[in-house]
Short mmCIF file of C-alpha atoms and ligand atoms in Angstrom, two decimals:
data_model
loop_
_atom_site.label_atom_id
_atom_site.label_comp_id
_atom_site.label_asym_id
_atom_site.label_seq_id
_atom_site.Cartn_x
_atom_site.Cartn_y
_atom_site.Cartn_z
CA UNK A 272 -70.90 -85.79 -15.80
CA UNK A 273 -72.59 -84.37 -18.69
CA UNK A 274 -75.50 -82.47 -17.73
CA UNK A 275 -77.99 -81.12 -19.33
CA UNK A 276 -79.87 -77.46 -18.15
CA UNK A 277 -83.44 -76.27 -18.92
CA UNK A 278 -84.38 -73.19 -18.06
CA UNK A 279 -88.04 -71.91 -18.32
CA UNK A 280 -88.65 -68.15 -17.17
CA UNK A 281 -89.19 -65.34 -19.70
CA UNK A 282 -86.69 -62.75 -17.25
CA UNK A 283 -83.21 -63.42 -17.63
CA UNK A 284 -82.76 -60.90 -14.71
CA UNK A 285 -84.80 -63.18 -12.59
CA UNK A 286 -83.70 -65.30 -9.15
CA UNK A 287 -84.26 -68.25 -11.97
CA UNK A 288 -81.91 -66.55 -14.48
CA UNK A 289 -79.04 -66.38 -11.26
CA UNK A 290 -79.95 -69.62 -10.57
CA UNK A 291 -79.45 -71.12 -13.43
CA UNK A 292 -76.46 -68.98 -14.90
CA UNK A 293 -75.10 -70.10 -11.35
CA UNK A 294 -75.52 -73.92 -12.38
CA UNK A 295 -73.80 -73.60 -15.49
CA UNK A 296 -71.02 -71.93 -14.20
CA UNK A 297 -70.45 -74.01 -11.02
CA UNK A 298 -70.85 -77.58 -12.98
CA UNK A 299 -68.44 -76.24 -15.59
CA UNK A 300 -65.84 -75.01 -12.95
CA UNK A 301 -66.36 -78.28 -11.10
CA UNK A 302 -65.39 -80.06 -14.22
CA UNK A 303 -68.39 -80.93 -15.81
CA UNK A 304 -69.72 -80.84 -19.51
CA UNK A 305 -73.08 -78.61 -19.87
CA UNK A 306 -75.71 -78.53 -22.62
CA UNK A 307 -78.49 -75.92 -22.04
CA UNK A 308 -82.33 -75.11 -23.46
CA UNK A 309 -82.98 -71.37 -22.12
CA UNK A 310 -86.37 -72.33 -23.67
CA UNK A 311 -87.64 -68.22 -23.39
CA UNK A 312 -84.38 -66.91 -25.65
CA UNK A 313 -84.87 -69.95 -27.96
CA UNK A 314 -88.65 -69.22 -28.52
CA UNK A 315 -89.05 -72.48 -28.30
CA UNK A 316 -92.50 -73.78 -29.42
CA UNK A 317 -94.49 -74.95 -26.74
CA UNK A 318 -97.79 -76.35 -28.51
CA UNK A 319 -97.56 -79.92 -30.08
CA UNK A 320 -98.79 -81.08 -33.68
CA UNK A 321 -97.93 -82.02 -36.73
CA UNK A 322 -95.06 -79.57 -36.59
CA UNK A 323 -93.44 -82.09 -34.22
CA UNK A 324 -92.48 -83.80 -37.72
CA UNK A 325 -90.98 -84.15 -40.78
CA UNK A 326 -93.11 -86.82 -41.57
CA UNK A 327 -96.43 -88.33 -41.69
CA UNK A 328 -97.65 -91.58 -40.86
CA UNK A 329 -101.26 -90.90 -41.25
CA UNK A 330 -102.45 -87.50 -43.00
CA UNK A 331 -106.47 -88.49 -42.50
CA UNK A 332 -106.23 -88.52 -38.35
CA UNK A 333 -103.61 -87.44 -36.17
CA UNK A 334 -102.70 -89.22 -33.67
CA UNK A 335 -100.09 -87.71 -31.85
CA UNK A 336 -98.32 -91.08 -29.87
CA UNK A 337 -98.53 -93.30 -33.18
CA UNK A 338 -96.81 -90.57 -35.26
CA UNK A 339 -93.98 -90.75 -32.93
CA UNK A 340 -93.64 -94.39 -32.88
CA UNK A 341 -93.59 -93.60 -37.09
CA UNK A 342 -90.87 -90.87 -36.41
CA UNK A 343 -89.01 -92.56 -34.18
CA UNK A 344 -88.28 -95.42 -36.83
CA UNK A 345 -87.59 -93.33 -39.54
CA UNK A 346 -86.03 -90.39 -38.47
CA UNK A 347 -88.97 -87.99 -38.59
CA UNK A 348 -88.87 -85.82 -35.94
CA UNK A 349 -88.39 -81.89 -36.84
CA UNK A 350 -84.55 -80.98 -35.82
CA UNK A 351 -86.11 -78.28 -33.28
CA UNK A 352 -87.25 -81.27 -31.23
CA UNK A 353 -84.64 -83.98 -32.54
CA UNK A 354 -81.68 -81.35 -31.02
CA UNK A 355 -83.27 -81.50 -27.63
CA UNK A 356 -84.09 -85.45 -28.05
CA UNK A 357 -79.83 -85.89 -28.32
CA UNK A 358 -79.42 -83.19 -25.42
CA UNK A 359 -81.76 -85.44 -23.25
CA UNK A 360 -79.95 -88.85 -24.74
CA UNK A 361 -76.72 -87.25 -24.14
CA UNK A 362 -76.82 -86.25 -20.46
CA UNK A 363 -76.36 -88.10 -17.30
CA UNK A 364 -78.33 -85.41 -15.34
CA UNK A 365 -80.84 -83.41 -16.34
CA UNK A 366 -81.80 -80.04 -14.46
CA UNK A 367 -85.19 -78.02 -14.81
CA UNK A 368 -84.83 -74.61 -13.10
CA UNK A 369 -88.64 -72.58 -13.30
CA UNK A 370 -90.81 -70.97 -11.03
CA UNK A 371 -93.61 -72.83 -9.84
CA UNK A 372 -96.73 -71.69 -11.55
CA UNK A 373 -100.47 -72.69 -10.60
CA UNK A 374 -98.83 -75.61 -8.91
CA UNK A 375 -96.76 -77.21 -11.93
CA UNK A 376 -94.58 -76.48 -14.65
CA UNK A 377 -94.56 -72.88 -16.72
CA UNK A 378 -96.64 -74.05 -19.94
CA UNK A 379 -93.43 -73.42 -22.29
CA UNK A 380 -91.51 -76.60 -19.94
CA UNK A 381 -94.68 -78.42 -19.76
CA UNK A 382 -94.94 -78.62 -23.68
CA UNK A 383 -91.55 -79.29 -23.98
CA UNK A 384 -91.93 -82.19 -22.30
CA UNK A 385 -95.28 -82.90 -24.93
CA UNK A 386 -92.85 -82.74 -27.64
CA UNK A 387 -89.69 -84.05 -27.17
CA UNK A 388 -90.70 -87.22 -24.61
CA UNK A 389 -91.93 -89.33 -27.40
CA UNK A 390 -93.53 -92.37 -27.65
CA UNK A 391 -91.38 -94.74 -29.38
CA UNK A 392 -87.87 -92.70 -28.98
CA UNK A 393 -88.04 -91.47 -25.07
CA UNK A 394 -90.78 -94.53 -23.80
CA UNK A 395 -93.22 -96.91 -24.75
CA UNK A 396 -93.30 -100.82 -25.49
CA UNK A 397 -92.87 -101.74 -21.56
CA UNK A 398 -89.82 -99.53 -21.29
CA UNK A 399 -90.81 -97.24 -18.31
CA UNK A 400 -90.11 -96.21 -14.81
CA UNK A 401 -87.64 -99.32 -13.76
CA UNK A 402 -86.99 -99.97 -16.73
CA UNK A 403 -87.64 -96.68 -18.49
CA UNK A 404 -85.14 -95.58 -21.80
CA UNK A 405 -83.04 -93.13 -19.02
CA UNK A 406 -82.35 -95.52 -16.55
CA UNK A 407 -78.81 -94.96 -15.20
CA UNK A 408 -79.75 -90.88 -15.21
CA UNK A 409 -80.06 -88.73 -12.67
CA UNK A 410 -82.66 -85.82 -12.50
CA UNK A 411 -83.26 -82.34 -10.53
CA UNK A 412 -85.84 -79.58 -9.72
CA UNK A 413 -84.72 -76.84 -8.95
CA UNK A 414 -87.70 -74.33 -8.53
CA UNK A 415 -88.56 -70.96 -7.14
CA UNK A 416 -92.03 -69.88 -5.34
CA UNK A 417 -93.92 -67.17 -4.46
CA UNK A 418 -95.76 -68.43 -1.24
CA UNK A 419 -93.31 -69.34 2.15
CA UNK A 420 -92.09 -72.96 2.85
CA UNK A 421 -94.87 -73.42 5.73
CA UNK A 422 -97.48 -72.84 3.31
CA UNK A 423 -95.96 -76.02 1.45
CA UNK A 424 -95.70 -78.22 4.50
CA UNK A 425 -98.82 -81.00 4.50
CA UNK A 426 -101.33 -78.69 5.94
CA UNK A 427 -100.16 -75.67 4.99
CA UNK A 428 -102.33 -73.83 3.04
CA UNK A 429 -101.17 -74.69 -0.13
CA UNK A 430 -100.07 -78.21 0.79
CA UNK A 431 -97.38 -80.90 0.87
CA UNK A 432 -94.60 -79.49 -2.21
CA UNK A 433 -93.46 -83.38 -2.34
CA UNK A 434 -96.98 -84.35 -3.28
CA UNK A 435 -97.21 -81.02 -5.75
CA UNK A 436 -94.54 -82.05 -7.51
CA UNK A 437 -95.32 -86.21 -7.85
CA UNK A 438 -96.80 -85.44 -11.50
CA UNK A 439 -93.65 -83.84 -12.50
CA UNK A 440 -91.05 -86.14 -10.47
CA UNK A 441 -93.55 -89.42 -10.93
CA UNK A 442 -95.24 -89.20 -14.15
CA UNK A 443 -92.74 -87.12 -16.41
CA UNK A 444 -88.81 -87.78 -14.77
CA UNK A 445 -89.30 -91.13 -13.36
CA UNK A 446 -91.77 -92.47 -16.09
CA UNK A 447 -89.02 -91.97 -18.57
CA UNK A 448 -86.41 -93.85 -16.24
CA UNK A 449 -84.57 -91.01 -14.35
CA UNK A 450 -83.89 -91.77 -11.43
CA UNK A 451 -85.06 -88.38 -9.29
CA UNK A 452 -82.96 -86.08 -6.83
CA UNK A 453 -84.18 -84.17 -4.03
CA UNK A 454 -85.73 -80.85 -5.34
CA UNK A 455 -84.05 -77.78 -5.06
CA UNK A 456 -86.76 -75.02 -3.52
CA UNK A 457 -85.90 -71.47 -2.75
CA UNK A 458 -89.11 -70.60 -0.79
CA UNK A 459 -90.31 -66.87 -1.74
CA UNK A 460 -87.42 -65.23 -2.97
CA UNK A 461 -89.36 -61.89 -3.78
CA UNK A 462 -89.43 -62.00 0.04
CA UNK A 463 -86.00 -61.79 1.13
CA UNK A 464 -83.08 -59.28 0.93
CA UNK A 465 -80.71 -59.00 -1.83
CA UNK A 466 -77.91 -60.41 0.20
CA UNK A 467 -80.17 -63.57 1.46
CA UNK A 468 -81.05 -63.88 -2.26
CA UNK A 469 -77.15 -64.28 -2.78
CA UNK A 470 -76.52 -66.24 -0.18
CA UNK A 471 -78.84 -68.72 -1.27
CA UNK A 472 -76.94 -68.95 -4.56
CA UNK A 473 -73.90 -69.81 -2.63
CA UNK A 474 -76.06 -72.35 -0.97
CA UNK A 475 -77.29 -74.07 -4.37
CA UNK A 476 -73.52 -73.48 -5.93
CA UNK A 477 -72.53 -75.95 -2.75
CA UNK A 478 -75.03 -78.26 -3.40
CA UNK A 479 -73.80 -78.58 -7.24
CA UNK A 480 -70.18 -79.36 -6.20
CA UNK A 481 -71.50 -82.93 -4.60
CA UNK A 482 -73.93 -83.09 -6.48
CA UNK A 483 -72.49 -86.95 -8.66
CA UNK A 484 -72.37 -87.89 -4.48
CA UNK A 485 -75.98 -87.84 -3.77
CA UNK A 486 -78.60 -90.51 -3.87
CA UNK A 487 -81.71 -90.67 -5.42
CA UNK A 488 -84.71 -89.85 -3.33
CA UNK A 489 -87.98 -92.26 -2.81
CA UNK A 490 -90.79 -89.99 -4.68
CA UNK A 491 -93.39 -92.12 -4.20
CA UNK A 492 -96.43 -93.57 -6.06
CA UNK A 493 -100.01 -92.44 -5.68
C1 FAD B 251 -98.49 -67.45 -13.88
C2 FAD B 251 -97.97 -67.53 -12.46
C3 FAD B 251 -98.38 -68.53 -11.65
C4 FAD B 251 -97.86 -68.66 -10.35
N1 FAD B 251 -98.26 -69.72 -9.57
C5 FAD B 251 -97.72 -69.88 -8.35
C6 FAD B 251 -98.05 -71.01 -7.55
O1 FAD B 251 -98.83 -71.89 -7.93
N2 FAD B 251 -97.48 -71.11 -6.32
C7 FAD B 251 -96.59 -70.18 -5.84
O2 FAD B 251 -96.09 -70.33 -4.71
N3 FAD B 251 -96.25 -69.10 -6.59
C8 FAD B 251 -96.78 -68.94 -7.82
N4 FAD B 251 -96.39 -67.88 -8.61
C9 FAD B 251 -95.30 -67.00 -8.10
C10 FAD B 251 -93.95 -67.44 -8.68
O3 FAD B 251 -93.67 -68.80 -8.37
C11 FAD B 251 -92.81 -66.56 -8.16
O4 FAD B 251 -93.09 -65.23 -8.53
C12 FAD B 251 -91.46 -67.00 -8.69
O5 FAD B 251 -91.15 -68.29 -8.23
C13 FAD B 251 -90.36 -66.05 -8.22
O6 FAD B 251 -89.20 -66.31 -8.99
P1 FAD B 251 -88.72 -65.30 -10.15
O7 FAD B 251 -87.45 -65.81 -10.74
O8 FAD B 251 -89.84 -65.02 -11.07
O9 FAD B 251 -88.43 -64.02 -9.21
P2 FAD B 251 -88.07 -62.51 -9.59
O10 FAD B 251 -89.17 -61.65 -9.05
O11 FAD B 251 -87.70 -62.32 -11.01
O12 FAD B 251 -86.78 -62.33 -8.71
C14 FAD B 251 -86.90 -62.10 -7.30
C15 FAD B 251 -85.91 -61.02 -6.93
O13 FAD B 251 -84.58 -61.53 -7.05
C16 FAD B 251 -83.75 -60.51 -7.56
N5 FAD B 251 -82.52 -61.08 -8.09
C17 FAD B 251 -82.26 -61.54 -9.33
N6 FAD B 251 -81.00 -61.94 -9.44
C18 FAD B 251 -80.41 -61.74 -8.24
C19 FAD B 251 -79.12 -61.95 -7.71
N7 FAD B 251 -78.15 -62.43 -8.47
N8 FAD B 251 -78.87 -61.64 -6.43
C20 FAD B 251 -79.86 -61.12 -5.64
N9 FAD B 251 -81.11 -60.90 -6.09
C21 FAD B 251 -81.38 -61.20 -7.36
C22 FAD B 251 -84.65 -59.84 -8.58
O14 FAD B 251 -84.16 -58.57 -8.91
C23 FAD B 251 -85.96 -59.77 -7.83
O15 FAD B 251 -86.01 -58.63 -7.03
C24 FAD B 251 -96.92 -67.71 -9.88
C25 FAD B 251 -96.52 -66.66 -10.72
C26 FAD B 251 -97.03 -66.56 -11.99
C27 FAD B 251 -96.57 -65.41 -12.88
#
């Protein structure tokens, strides 16, 4: 497979640097091409505009979607965001390894996302979901927390984590055409030992190996 990594903490010490440095290094041993974003080291730009492009379609109002649709036909997209555009294009999975903060994405994944899924080149004109521009890929979260899994069970106190993460794995991965794996949670790492914290490395290293075996979960609609 050729898979494509995005990583979204500022620590590269961090349980979600091991993770992913663990990811890379277990798809590539298992035979697989990898692409990465490590969006922190690349200071990647989080907050869309006009510096999305190279061009302009209209320079009284702008309108972020219909300046895509412009860039998208003639090549207009700033090569910061047309580099990940052919990373995204390029891949047959697609992993996102963040913490979970305030119950979503880390702002500097969530405006990648702004950014680089454009109207026009990533979706639009009927082609979504089922028949979305990625159909045929394969995504995965893998994601860290600070509270315990019972909190995320449905009545926890914070609530059903399937349900937390429909926007993401329903509106973002699947709206695009991915077809969605189960999410990979480590449940409060700051709370465990350093050798649980490398055991569960082993544990998502395993789960890599078979990963091209799995099928794609049911996320559900709202
Ligand atoms: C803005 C913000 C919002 C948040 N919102 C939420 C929320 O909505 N819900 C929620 O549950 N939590 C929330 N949190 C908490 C957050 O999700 C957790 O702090 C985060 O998931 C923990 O992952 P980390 O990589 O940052 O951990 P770190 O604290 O960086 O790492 C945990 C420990 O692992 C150790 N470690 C690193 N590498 C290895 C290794 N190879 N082997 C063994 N140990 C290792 C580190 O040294 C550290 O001691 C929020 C935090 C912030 C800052």
């Amino acid at each position: 497979m050729n898979v494509f990594i995005v990583l979204a903490h500022p620590e590269p010490q961090s349980i979600n640097g091991a993770l992913f440095r663990t990811a890379v290094t277990t798809l590539q041993a298992a035979g697989h091409a990898v692409k990465t974003s490590d969006l922190y080291a690349m200071h990647f730009d989080p907050v869309s505009d006009r510096r999305n492009f190279t061009t302009i379609n209209d320079p009284d109002y702008f309108k972020q979607q219909l300046e895509e649709i412009h860039a998208t036909e003639v090549g207009g997209f700033t090569p910061e965001i047309e580099a990940e555009m052919r990373k995204l294009e390029w891949c047959d999975l697609m992993l996102w390894q963040f913490p979970l903060w305030w119950f979503g994405l880390p702002a500097i994944l969530k405006g990648w996302v702004d950014r680089v899924f454009a109207m026009g080149r990533t979706y639009g004109l009927g082609r979504i979901y089922d028949q979305g521009v990625f159909r045929g890929k394969r995504a995965l979260l893998s994601l860290t927390t600070g509270g315990p899994a019972e909190a995320y069970r449905k009545g926890g106190f914070n609530g059903d984590i399937d349900v937390i993460l429909r926007p993401i794995q329903r509106g973002m991965l699947q709206f695009v055409g991915f077809e969605v794996l189960a999410p990979h949670i480590v449940y409060a790492p700051v709370r465990q030992t350093d050798a649980q914290r490398q055991a569960l490395l082993e544990v998502f290293a395993q789960r890599l190996r078979t990963l091209q075996t799995e099928s794609a979960i049911v996320v559900g609609d709202y």
